[in-house]
Short mmCIF file of C-alpha atoms in Angstrom, two decimals:
data_model
loop_
_atom_site.label_atom_id
_atom_site.label_comp_id
_atom_site.label_asym_id
_atom_site.label_seq_id
_atom_site.Cartn_x
_atom_site.Cartn_y
_atom_site.Cartn_z
CA UNK A 1 182.98 166.60 15.14
CA UNK A 2 179.40 166.03 13.98
CA UNK A 3 178.19 162.47 14.52
CA UNK A 4 175.50 160.87 12.37
CA UNK A 5 173.30 158.06 13.69
CA UNK A 6 171.38 156.19 11.03
CA UNK A 7 168.69 153.59 11.62
CA UNK A 8 167.86 150.85 11.07
CA UNK A 9 171.10 149.15 10.02
CA UNK A 10 169.17 146.55 8.04
CA UNK A 11 165.66 146.68 6.68
CA UNK A 12 163.72 143.76 5.20
CA UNK A 13 160.72 144.73 3.08
CA UNK A 14 158.57 143.66 0.17
CA UNK A 15 157.97 145.17 -3.25
CA UNK A 16 155.43 147.97 -2.92
CA UNK A 17 156.17 148.68 0.75
CA UNK A 18 156.65 152.20 2.06
CA UNK A 19 160.11 152.34 3.60
CA UNK A 20 161.56 154.93 5.96
CA UNK A 21 165.18 155.41 7.01
CA UNK A 22 166.12 157.94 9.66
CA UNK A 23 169.27 159.89 10.35
CA UNK A 24 169.98 161.90 13.48
CA UNK A 25 172.79 164.43 13.80
CA UNK A 26 174.64 165.39 16.97
CA UNK A 27 174.39 169.08 16.02
CA UNK A 28 172.08 171.33 14.05
CA UNK A 29 172.62 170.78 10.32
CA UNK A 30 169.96 173.23 9.14
CA UNK A 31 169.20 171.44 5.87
CA UNK A 32 172.73 170.48 4.86
CA UNK A 33 172.07 166.76 4.53
CA UNK A 34 172.31 164.38 1.58
CA UNK A 35 171.17 160.82 0.96
CA UNK A 36 172.97 158.27 -1.23
CA UNK A 37 172.20 154.85 -2.65
CA UNK A 38 175.08 152.44 -3.09
CA UNK A 39 175.08 149.08 -4.82
CA UNK A 40 177.95 146.56 -4.53
CA UNK A 41 181.03 147.56 -6.49
CA UNK A 42 179.59 150.96 -7.39
CA UNK A 43 180.21 154.49 -6.22
CA UNK A 44 177.54 156.11 -4.06
CA UNK A 45 174.76 157.63 -6.13
CA UNK A 46 173.30 160.93 -4.95
CA UNK A 47 169.56 160.75 -4.34
CA UNK A 48 168.76 163.87 -2.34
CA UNK A 49 170.64 166.97 -1.23
CA UNK A 50 169.76 169.89 0.99
CA UNK A 51 167.52 167.45 2.89
CA UNK A 52 164.70 167.35 0.34
CA UNK A 53 165.92 168.24 -3.16
CA UNK A 54 165.72 165.27 -5.49
CA UNK A 55 168.78 164.93 -7.72
CA UNK A 56 168.19 164.94 -11.45
CA UNK A 57 166.89 161.63 -12.79
CA UNK A 58 166.06 160.14 -9.38
CA UNK A 59 162.62 158.49 -9.32
CA UNK A 60 159.92 160.43 -7.54
CA UNK A 61 159.22 157.51 -5.17
CA UNK A 62 162.27 158.77 -3.24
CA UNK A 63 161.76 161.74 -0.94
CA UNK A 64 163.62 163.40 1.90
CA UNK A 65 162.43 165.47 4.80
CA UNK A 66 163.63 167.03 8.01
CA UNK A 67 165.81 169.86 9.25
CA UNK A 68 167.95 170.60 12.26
CA UNK A 69 168.98 167.24 13.69
CA UNK A 70 166.36 164.76 12.46
CA UNK A 71 166.01 163.62 8.86
CA UNK A 72 164.13 160.96 6.94
CA UNK A 73 164.50 159.21 3.60
CA UNK A 74 161.28 157.66 2.35
CA UNK A 75 160.74 155.26 -0.52
CA UNK A 76 157.02 155.40 -1.20
CA UNK A 77 156.70 152.11 -3.07
CA UNK A 78 159.75 149.86 -2.90
CA UNK A 79 160.93 148.43 -6.20
CA UNK A 80 163.30 145.49 -6.82
CA UNK A 81 165.99 147.90 -8.12
CA UNK A 82 165.97 149.67 -4.74
CA UNK A 83 167.84 146.82 -3.05
CA UNK A 84 170.99 148.64 -1.90
CA UNK A 85 172.69 150.31 1.02
CA UNK A 86 171.64 153.86 1.80
CA UNK A 87 173.79 156.48 3.53
CA UNK A 88 173.06 159.89 4.94
CA UNK A 89 175.78 162.55 4.85
CA UNK A 90 176.07 165.86 6.67
CA UNK A 91 177.95 168.69 4.99
CA UNK A 92 177.36 171.52 7.43
CA UNK A 93 180.93 171.24 8.65
CA UNK A 94 183.27 168.94 6.75
CA UNK A 95 181.53 165.68 5.84
CA UNK A 96 180.29 162.84 8.03
CA UNK A 97 178.35 159.78 6.92
CA UNK A 98 175.82 157.62 8.68
CA UNK A 99 176.65 153.95 9.20
CA UNK A 100 174.39 152.86 6.34
CA UNK A 101 171.08 151.02 6.00
CA UNK A 102 170.95 147.85 3.94
CA UNK A 103 167.57 147.43 2.26
CA UNK A 104 166.83 143.86 1.27
CA UNK A 105 163.89 141.78 0.17
CA UNK B 1 178.86 168.81 -15.37
CA UNK B 2 182.15 168.04 -13.70
CA UNK B 3 183.53 164.50 -13.94
CA UNK B 4 186.16 162.97 -11.69
CA UNK B 5 188.54 160.08 -12.28
CA UNK B 6 190.87 158.54 -9.70
CA UNK B 7 194.17 156.97 -10.66
CA UNK B 8 197.16 155.45 -8.91
CA UNK B 9 198.76 152.17 -7.81
CA UNK B 10 196.35 149.46 -6.78
CA UNK B 11 198.88 147.82 -4.45
CA UNK B 12 201.00 149.49 -1.78
CA UNK B 13 203.39 147.80 0.63
CA UNK B 14 202.91 148.14 4.38
CA UNK B 15 204.71 151.19 5.81
CA UNK B 16 204.75 152.69 2.33
CA UNK B 17 202.98 155.75 0.93
CA UNK B 18 199.64 155.64 -0.87
CA UNK B 19 199.44 158.22 -3.66
CA UNK B 20 196.34 158.88 -5.74
CA UNK B 21 195.36 161.55 -8.24
CA UNK B 22 191.90 162.78 -9.19
CA UNK B 23 191.58 164.22 -12.67
CA UNK B 24 188.87 166.85 -13.09
CA UNK B 25 187.10 167.19 -16.45
CA UNK B 26 184.05 169.07 -17.63
CA UNK B 27 185.00 172.01 -15.46
CA UNK B 28 187.85 173.80 -13.76
CA UNK B 29 189.29 172.97 -10.37
CA UNK B 30 188.79 176.69 -9.73
CA UNK B 31 185.04 176.35 -10.29
CA UNK B 32 184.14 174.60 -7.02
CA UNK B 33 185.16 175.56 -3.52
CA UNK B 34 186.17 172.21 -2.05
CA UNK B 35 187.66 169.01 -3.47
CA UNK B 36 187.37 165.94 -1.29
CA UNK B 37 188.68 162.41 -0.71
CA UNK B 38 186.51 159.67 0.82
CA UNK B 39 187.35 156.01 1.37
CA UNK B 40 185.44 152.80 1.99
CA UNK B 41 187.10 149.67 3.42
CA UNK B 42 185.75 146.42 1.98
CA UNK B 43 182.30 145.69 3.39
CA UNK B 44 182.28 148.84 5.52
CA UNK B 45 180.90 152.36 5.43
CA UNK B 46 182.14 155.64 4.00
CA UNK B 47 184.89 157.64 5.72
CA UNK B 48 185.72 161.26 4.89
CA UNK B 49 189.50 161.67 4.55
CA UNK B 50 189.91 165.37 3.87
CA UNK B 51 189.47 168.26 1.49
CA UNK B 52 191.29 171.06 -0.25
CA UNK B 53 189.87 174.48 -1.05
CA UNK B 54 190.58 176.18 -4.37
CA UNK B 55 192.60 178.68 -2.34
CA UNK B 56 194.85 175.82 -1.18
CA UNK B 57 193.67 175.52 2.42
CA UNK B 58 193.00 172.01 3.69
CA UNK B 59 191.03 170.12 6.30
CA UNK B 60 191.75 166.55 7.34
CA UNK B 61 190.05 163.80 9.32
CA UNK B 62 191.57 163.98 12.79
CA UNK B 63 192.07 160.21 12.85
CA UNK B 64 194.37 160.46 9.81
CA UNK B 65 195.69 163.98 10.27
CA UNK B 66 199.32 163.14 10.86
CA UNK B 67 199.53 160.83 7.82
CA UNK B 68 197.51 162.59 5.11
CA UNK B 69 198.28 165.36 2.65
CA UNK B 70 195.95 166.67 -0.05
CA UNK B 71 197.33 168.96 -2.73
CA UNK B 72 196.14 170.45 -5.99
CA UNK B 73 197.75 171.12 -9.37
CA UNK B 74 195.70 173.78 -11.08
CA UNK B 75 197.78 173.63 -14.26
CA UNK B 76 196.85 169.95 -14.61
CA UNK B 77 193.30 170.44 -13.29
CA UNK B 78 193.74 167.71 -10.73
CA UNK B 79 194.17 167.13 -7.03
CA UNK B 80 195.99 164.43 -5.11
CA UNK B 81 196.05 162.37 -1.94
CA UNK B 82 199.08 161.08 -0.08
CA UNK B 83 198.74 158.76 2.90
CA UNK B 84 201.94 157.71 4.63
CA UNK B 85 202.86 154.74 6.84
CA UNK B 86 200.01 152.63 5.49
CA UNK B 87 198.83 149.40 7.05
CA UNK B 88 196.28 146.76 6.06
CA UNK B 89 193.63 148.94 7.71
CA UNK B 90 194.12 151.46 4.89
CA UNK B 91 192.95 148.94 2.30
CA UNK B 92 189.87 150.53 0.77
CA UNK B 93 188.18 151.94 -2.29
CA UNK B 94 189.23 155.57 -2.49
CA UNK B 95 186.86 158.12 -4.02
CA UNK B 96 187.38 161.74 -4.99
CA UNK B 97 184.37 164.03 -4.87
CA UNK B 98 183.20 167.61 -4.99
CA UNK B 99 180.01 169.61 -4.65
CA UNK B 100 178.40 172.67 -6.10
CA UNK B 101 175.02 174.31 -5.73
CA UNK B 102 173.43 171.53 -7.81
CA UNK B 103 174.69 168.58 -5.82
CA UNK B 104 177.60 166.22 -5.31
CA UNK B 105 179.87 164.59 -7.87
CA UNK B 106 181.95 161.47 -7.28
CA UNK B 107 184.56 159.52 -9.17
CA UNK B 108 184.04 155.81 -9.77
CA UNK B 109 186.56 154.91 -7.08
CA UNK B 110 189.81 152.97 -7.10
CA UNK B 111 190.69 150.01 -4.91
CA UNK B 112 193.98 150.26 -3.07
CA UNK B 113 195.23 147.15 -1.31
CA UNK B 114 197.99 147.34 1.30
CA UNK B 115 199.92 144.09 1.22
CA UNK B 116 203.47 142.83 0.94
#
Protein backbone atom coordinates (compact mmCIF):
# COMPACT_ATOMS: atom_id res chain seq x y z
CA UNK A 1 0.00 0.00 0.00
CA UNK A 2 1.10 3.58 -0.66
CA UNK A 3 1.40 5.67 2.51
CA UNK A 4 0.98 9.44 2.53
CA UNK A 5 2.63 11.62 5.17
CA UNK A 6 1.29 15.14 5.35
CA UNK A 7 2.73 17.98 7.41
CA UNK A 8 2.15 19.97 9.46
CA UNK A 9 -0.99 18.62 11.14
CA UNK A 10 -1.97 22.11 12.25
CA UNK A 11 -0.89 25.46 10.92
CA UNK A 12 -1.57 28.84 12.52
CA UNK A 13 -1.18 31.84 10.22
CA UNK A 14 -2.37 35.35 9.54
CA UNK A 15 -4.28 36.87 6.65
CA UNK A 16 -1.86 37.61 3.83
CA UNK A 17 0.69 34.96 4.88
CA UNK A 18 2.24 32.57 2.40
CA UNK A 19 1.39 29.06 3.56
CA UNK A 20 2.96 25.77 2.52
CA UNK A 21 1.72 22.25 3.20
CA UNK A 22 3.79 19.23 2.25
CA UNK A 23 2.91 15.67 1.39
CA UNK A 24 5.35 12.80 1.05
CA UNK A 25 4.53 9.46 -0.54
CA UNK A 26 6.08 6.10 0.28
CA UNK A 27 6.38 5.31 -3.44
CA UNK A 28 6.78 7.18 -6.70
CA UNK A 29 3.46 8.79 -7.68
CA UNK A 30 4.73 10.47 -10.84
CA UNK A 31 2.25 13.36 -10.76
CA UNK A 32 -0.86 11.46 -9.67
CA UNK A 33 -1.60 13.60 -6.63
CA UNK A 34 -4.57 15.78 -5.71
CA UNK A 35 -5.21 18.38 -3.02
CA UNK A 36 -8.57 19.03 -1.34
CA UNK A 37 -10.01 21.67 0.97
CA UNK A 38 -12.64 20.58 3.46
CA UNK A 39 -14.76 22.74 5.72
CA UNK A 40 -16.85 21.35 8.61
CA UNK A 41 -19.95 19.50 7.47
CA UNK A 42 -18.97 19.73 3.81
CA UNK A 43 -17.61 17.29 1.27
CA UNK A 44 -13.98 17.69 0.25
CA UNK A 45 -13.55 20.27 -2.49
CA UNK A 46 -10.98 19.54 -5.20
CA UNK A 47 -8.34 22.24 -5.48
CA UNK A 48 -5.58 20.67 -7.56
CA UNK A 49 -5.12 17.43 -9.50
CA UNK A 50 -2.20 15.90 -11.32
CA UNK A 51 0.02 17.69 -8.78
CA UNK A 52 -0.28 21.16 -10.29
CA UNK A 53 -3.48 21.56 -12.32
CA UNK A 54 -5.86 24.01 -10.70
CA UNK A 55 -9.47 22.84 -10.76
CA UNK A 56 -11.98 25.11 -12.44
CA UNK A 57 -13.01 28.07 -10.31
CA UNK A 58 -10.26 27.65 -7.71
CA UNK A 59 -8.56 30.95 -6.86
CA UNK A 60 -5.11 31.44 -8.34
CA UNK A 61 -3.58 31.98 -4.88
CA UNK A 62 -3.61 28.17 -4.62
CA UNK A 63 -0.84 26.28 -6.39
CA UNK A 64 0.62 22.80 -6.33
CA UNK A 65 4.05 21.51 -7.17
CA UNK A 66 6.17 18.40 -6.99
CA UNK A 67 6.49 14.99 -8.57
CA UNK A 68 7.70 11.56 -7.57
CA UNK A 69 7.38 11.38 -3.79
CA UNK A 70 7.41 15.00 -2.59
CA UNK A 71 4.59 17.47 -3.16
CA UNK A 72 3.60 20.92 -1.95
CA UNK A 73 0.41 22.93 -1.72
CA UNK A 74 1.00 26.67 -1.47
CA UNK A 75 -1.45 29.42 -0.65
CA UNK A 76 0.28 32.60 -1.75
CA UNK A 77 -1.74 35.06 0.33
CA UNK A 78 -3.96 33.47 2.97
CA UNK A 79 -7.55 34.72 3.07
CA UNK A 80 -10.13 34.32 5.87
CA UNK A 81 -12.15 31.91 3.68
CA UNK A 82 -9.13 29.59 3.53
CA UNK A 83 -9.62 28.43 7.11
CA UNK A 84 -10.19 24.69 6.57
CA UNK A 85 -8.57 21.29 6.63
CA UNK A 86 -6.49 20.34 3.60
CA UNK A 87 -5.83 16.79 2.40
CA UNK A 88 -3.50 15.34 -0.17
CA UNK A 89 -4.56 12.21 -2.06
CA UNK A 90 -2.56 9.80 -4.19
CA UNK A 91 -4.29 8.03 -7.06
CA UNK A 92 -1.40 6.20 -8.66
CA UNK A 93 -2.66 2.93 -7.23
CA UNK A 94 -6.06 2.92 -5.55
CA UNK A 95 -6.49 6.01 -3.36
CA UNK A 96 -4.75 7.03 -0.15
CA UNK A 97 -5.17 10.28 1.75
CA UNK A 98 -2.82 12.25 3.93
CA UNK A 99 -3.79 12.79 7.56
CA UNK A 100 -4.89 16.37 6.91
CA UNK A 101 -3.62 19.85 7.78
CA UNK A 102 -5.87 22.20 9.71
CA UNK A 103 -5.24 25.82 8.75
CA UNK A 104 -6.41 28.28 11.37
CA UNK A 105 -5.99 31.92 12.20
CA UNK B 1 -20.43 17.15 -15.54
CA UNK B 2 -21.29 14.07 -13.53
CA UNK B 3 -23.14 14.50 -10.24
CA UNK B 4 -23.34 11.96 -7.44
CA UNK B 5 -25.90 11.52 -4.68
CA UNK B 6 -25.67 9.06 -1.79
CA UNK B 7 -28.75 7.57 -0.18
CA UNK B 8 -29.55 4.98 2.45
CA UNK B 9 -30.44 4.49 6.12
CA UNK B 10 -28.85 6.93 8.52
CA UNK B 11 -28.96 4.47 11.42
CA UNK B 12 -27.79 0.86 11.46
CA UNK B 13 -27.76 -1.51 14.41
CA UNK B 14 -24.51 -3.10 15.60
CA UNK B 15 -23.77 -6.39 13.82
CA UNK B 16 -26.11 -5.32 11.04
CA UNK B 17 -25.39 -4.46 7.40
CA UNK B 18 -24.81 -0.94 6.12
CA UNK B 19 -26.22 -0.45 2.62
CA UNK B 20 -25.82 2.73 0.58
CA UNK B 21 -26.51 3.66 -3.02
CA UNK B 22 -24.89 6.34 -5.15
CA UNK B 23 -27.03 7.71 -7.96
CA UNK B 24 -25.11 9.00 -10.98
CA UNK B 25 -26.55 11.88 -13.01
CA UNK B 26 -25.19 14.10 -15.75
CA UNK B 27 -23.40 11.14 -17.27
CA UNK B 28 -23.37 7.38 -17.62
CA UNK B 29 -21.82 4.94 -15.19
CA UNK B 30 -20.15 3.56 -18.32
CA UNK B 31 -18.43 6.90 -18.95
CA UNK B 32 -15.80 6.70 -16.19
CA UNK B 33 -13.49 3.83 -15.39
CA UNK B 34 -13.76 3.64 -11.60
CA UNK B 35 -16.50 4.43 -9.08
CA UNK B 36 -15.38 4.80 -5.49
CA UNK B 37 -16.56 4.88 -1.87
CA UNK B 38 -14.74 6.92 0.81
CA UNK B 39 -15.69 7.43 4.44
CA UNK B 40 -14.83 9.88 7.19
CA UNK B 41 -15.47 9.12 10.88
CA UNK B 42 -16.54 12.15 12.92
CA UNK B 43 -13.57 14.45 13.52
CA UNK B 44 -11.18 12.20 11.61
CA UNK B 45 -9.59 11.92 8.18
CA UNK B 46 -10.65 10.36 4.90
CA UNK B 47 -10.50 6.60 4.36
CA UNK B 48 -10.76 4.93 0.95
CA UNK B 49 -13.18 1.98 1.15
CA UNK B 50 -13.07 0.54 -2.34
CA UNK B 51 -13.95 0.90 -5.99
CA UNK B 52 -15.71 -0.78 -8.87
CA UNK B 53 -14.67 -0.63 -12.52
CA UNK B 54 -17.22 -0.24 -15.28
CA UNK B 55 -16.28 -3.78 -16.27
CA UNK B 56 -17.41 -4.98 -12.83
CA UNK B 57 -14.02 -5.69 -11.28
CA UNK B 58 -13.48 -4.40 -7.75
CA UNK B 59 -10.74 -3.38 -5.34
CA UNK B 60 -11.22 -3.05 -1.60
CA UNK B 61 -9.35 -1.60 1.36
CA UNK B 62 -7.55 -4.54 2.94
CA UNK B 63 -8.69 -3.48 6.41
CA UNK B 64 -12.34 -3.89 5.34
CA UNK B 65 -11.94 -6.54 2.65
CA UNK B 66 -13.85 -9.33 4.32
CA UNK B 67 -16.85 -7.11 5.13
CA UNK B 68 -17.31 -4.91 2.06
CA UNK B 69 -19.00 -5.41 -1.28
CA UNK B 70 -19.37 -2.79 -4.01
CA UNK B 71 -21.71 -3.46 -6.92
CA UNK B 72 -23.14 -1.53 -9.84
CA UNK B 73 -26.54 -1.42 -11.54
CA UNK B 74 -25.99 -0.04 -15.01
CA UNK B 75 -29.71 -0.06 -15.82
CA UNK B 76 -30.30 2.29 -12.87
CA UNK B 77 -27.05 4.22 -13.42
CA UNK B 78 -26.00 3.72 -9.83
CA UNK B 79 -23.55 1.81 -7.69
CA UNK B 80 -23.81 0.52 -4.14
CA UNK B 81 -21.90 -0.26 -0.97
CA UNK B 82 -22.59 -3.02 1.52
CA UNK B 83 -20.65 -3.29 4.76
CA UNK B 84 -21.47 -6.22 7.03
CA UNK B 85 -21.03 -6.84 10.75
CA UNK B 86 -20.87 -3.13 11.53
CA UNK B 87 -19.73 -1.69 14.84
CA UNK B 88 -19.60 1.81 16.29
CA UNK B 89 -16.24 2.22 14.55
CA UNK B 90 -18.10 2.22 11.23
CA UNK B 91 -19.99 5.38 12.16
CA UNK B 92 -18.95 7.91 9.53
CA UNK B 93 -19.94 10.16 6.68
CA UNK B 94 -19.87 8.01 3.56
CA UNK B 95 -19.03 9.60 0.21
CA UNK B 96 -19.22 8.24 -3.31
CA UNK B 97 -16.79 9.63 -5.86
CA UNK B 98 -15.34 9.20 -9.31
CA UNK B 99 -12.70 10.73 -11.53
CA UNK B 100 -12.13 11.50 -15.16
CA UNK B 101 -9.44 13.31 -17.09
CA UNK B 102 -10.75 16.66 -15.79
CA UNK B 103 -10.67 15.86 -12.10
CA UNK B 104 -12.58 14.27 -9.25
CA UNK B 105 -16.27 14.38 -8.45
CA UNK B 106 -17.81 13.71 -5.04
CA UNK B 107 -21.27 13.35 -3.62
CA UNK B 108 -22.30 15.50 -0.67
CA UNK B 109 -21.95 12.57 1.73
CA UNK B 110 -24.36 10.82 4.05
CA UNK B 111 -23.92 10.23 7.76
CA UNK B 112 -24.41 6.66 8.92
CA UNK B 113 -24.54 6.06 12.65
CA UNK B 114 -24.14 2.56 14.10
CA UNK B 115 -26.11 2.37 17.31
CA UNK B 116 -28.74 0.23 18.98
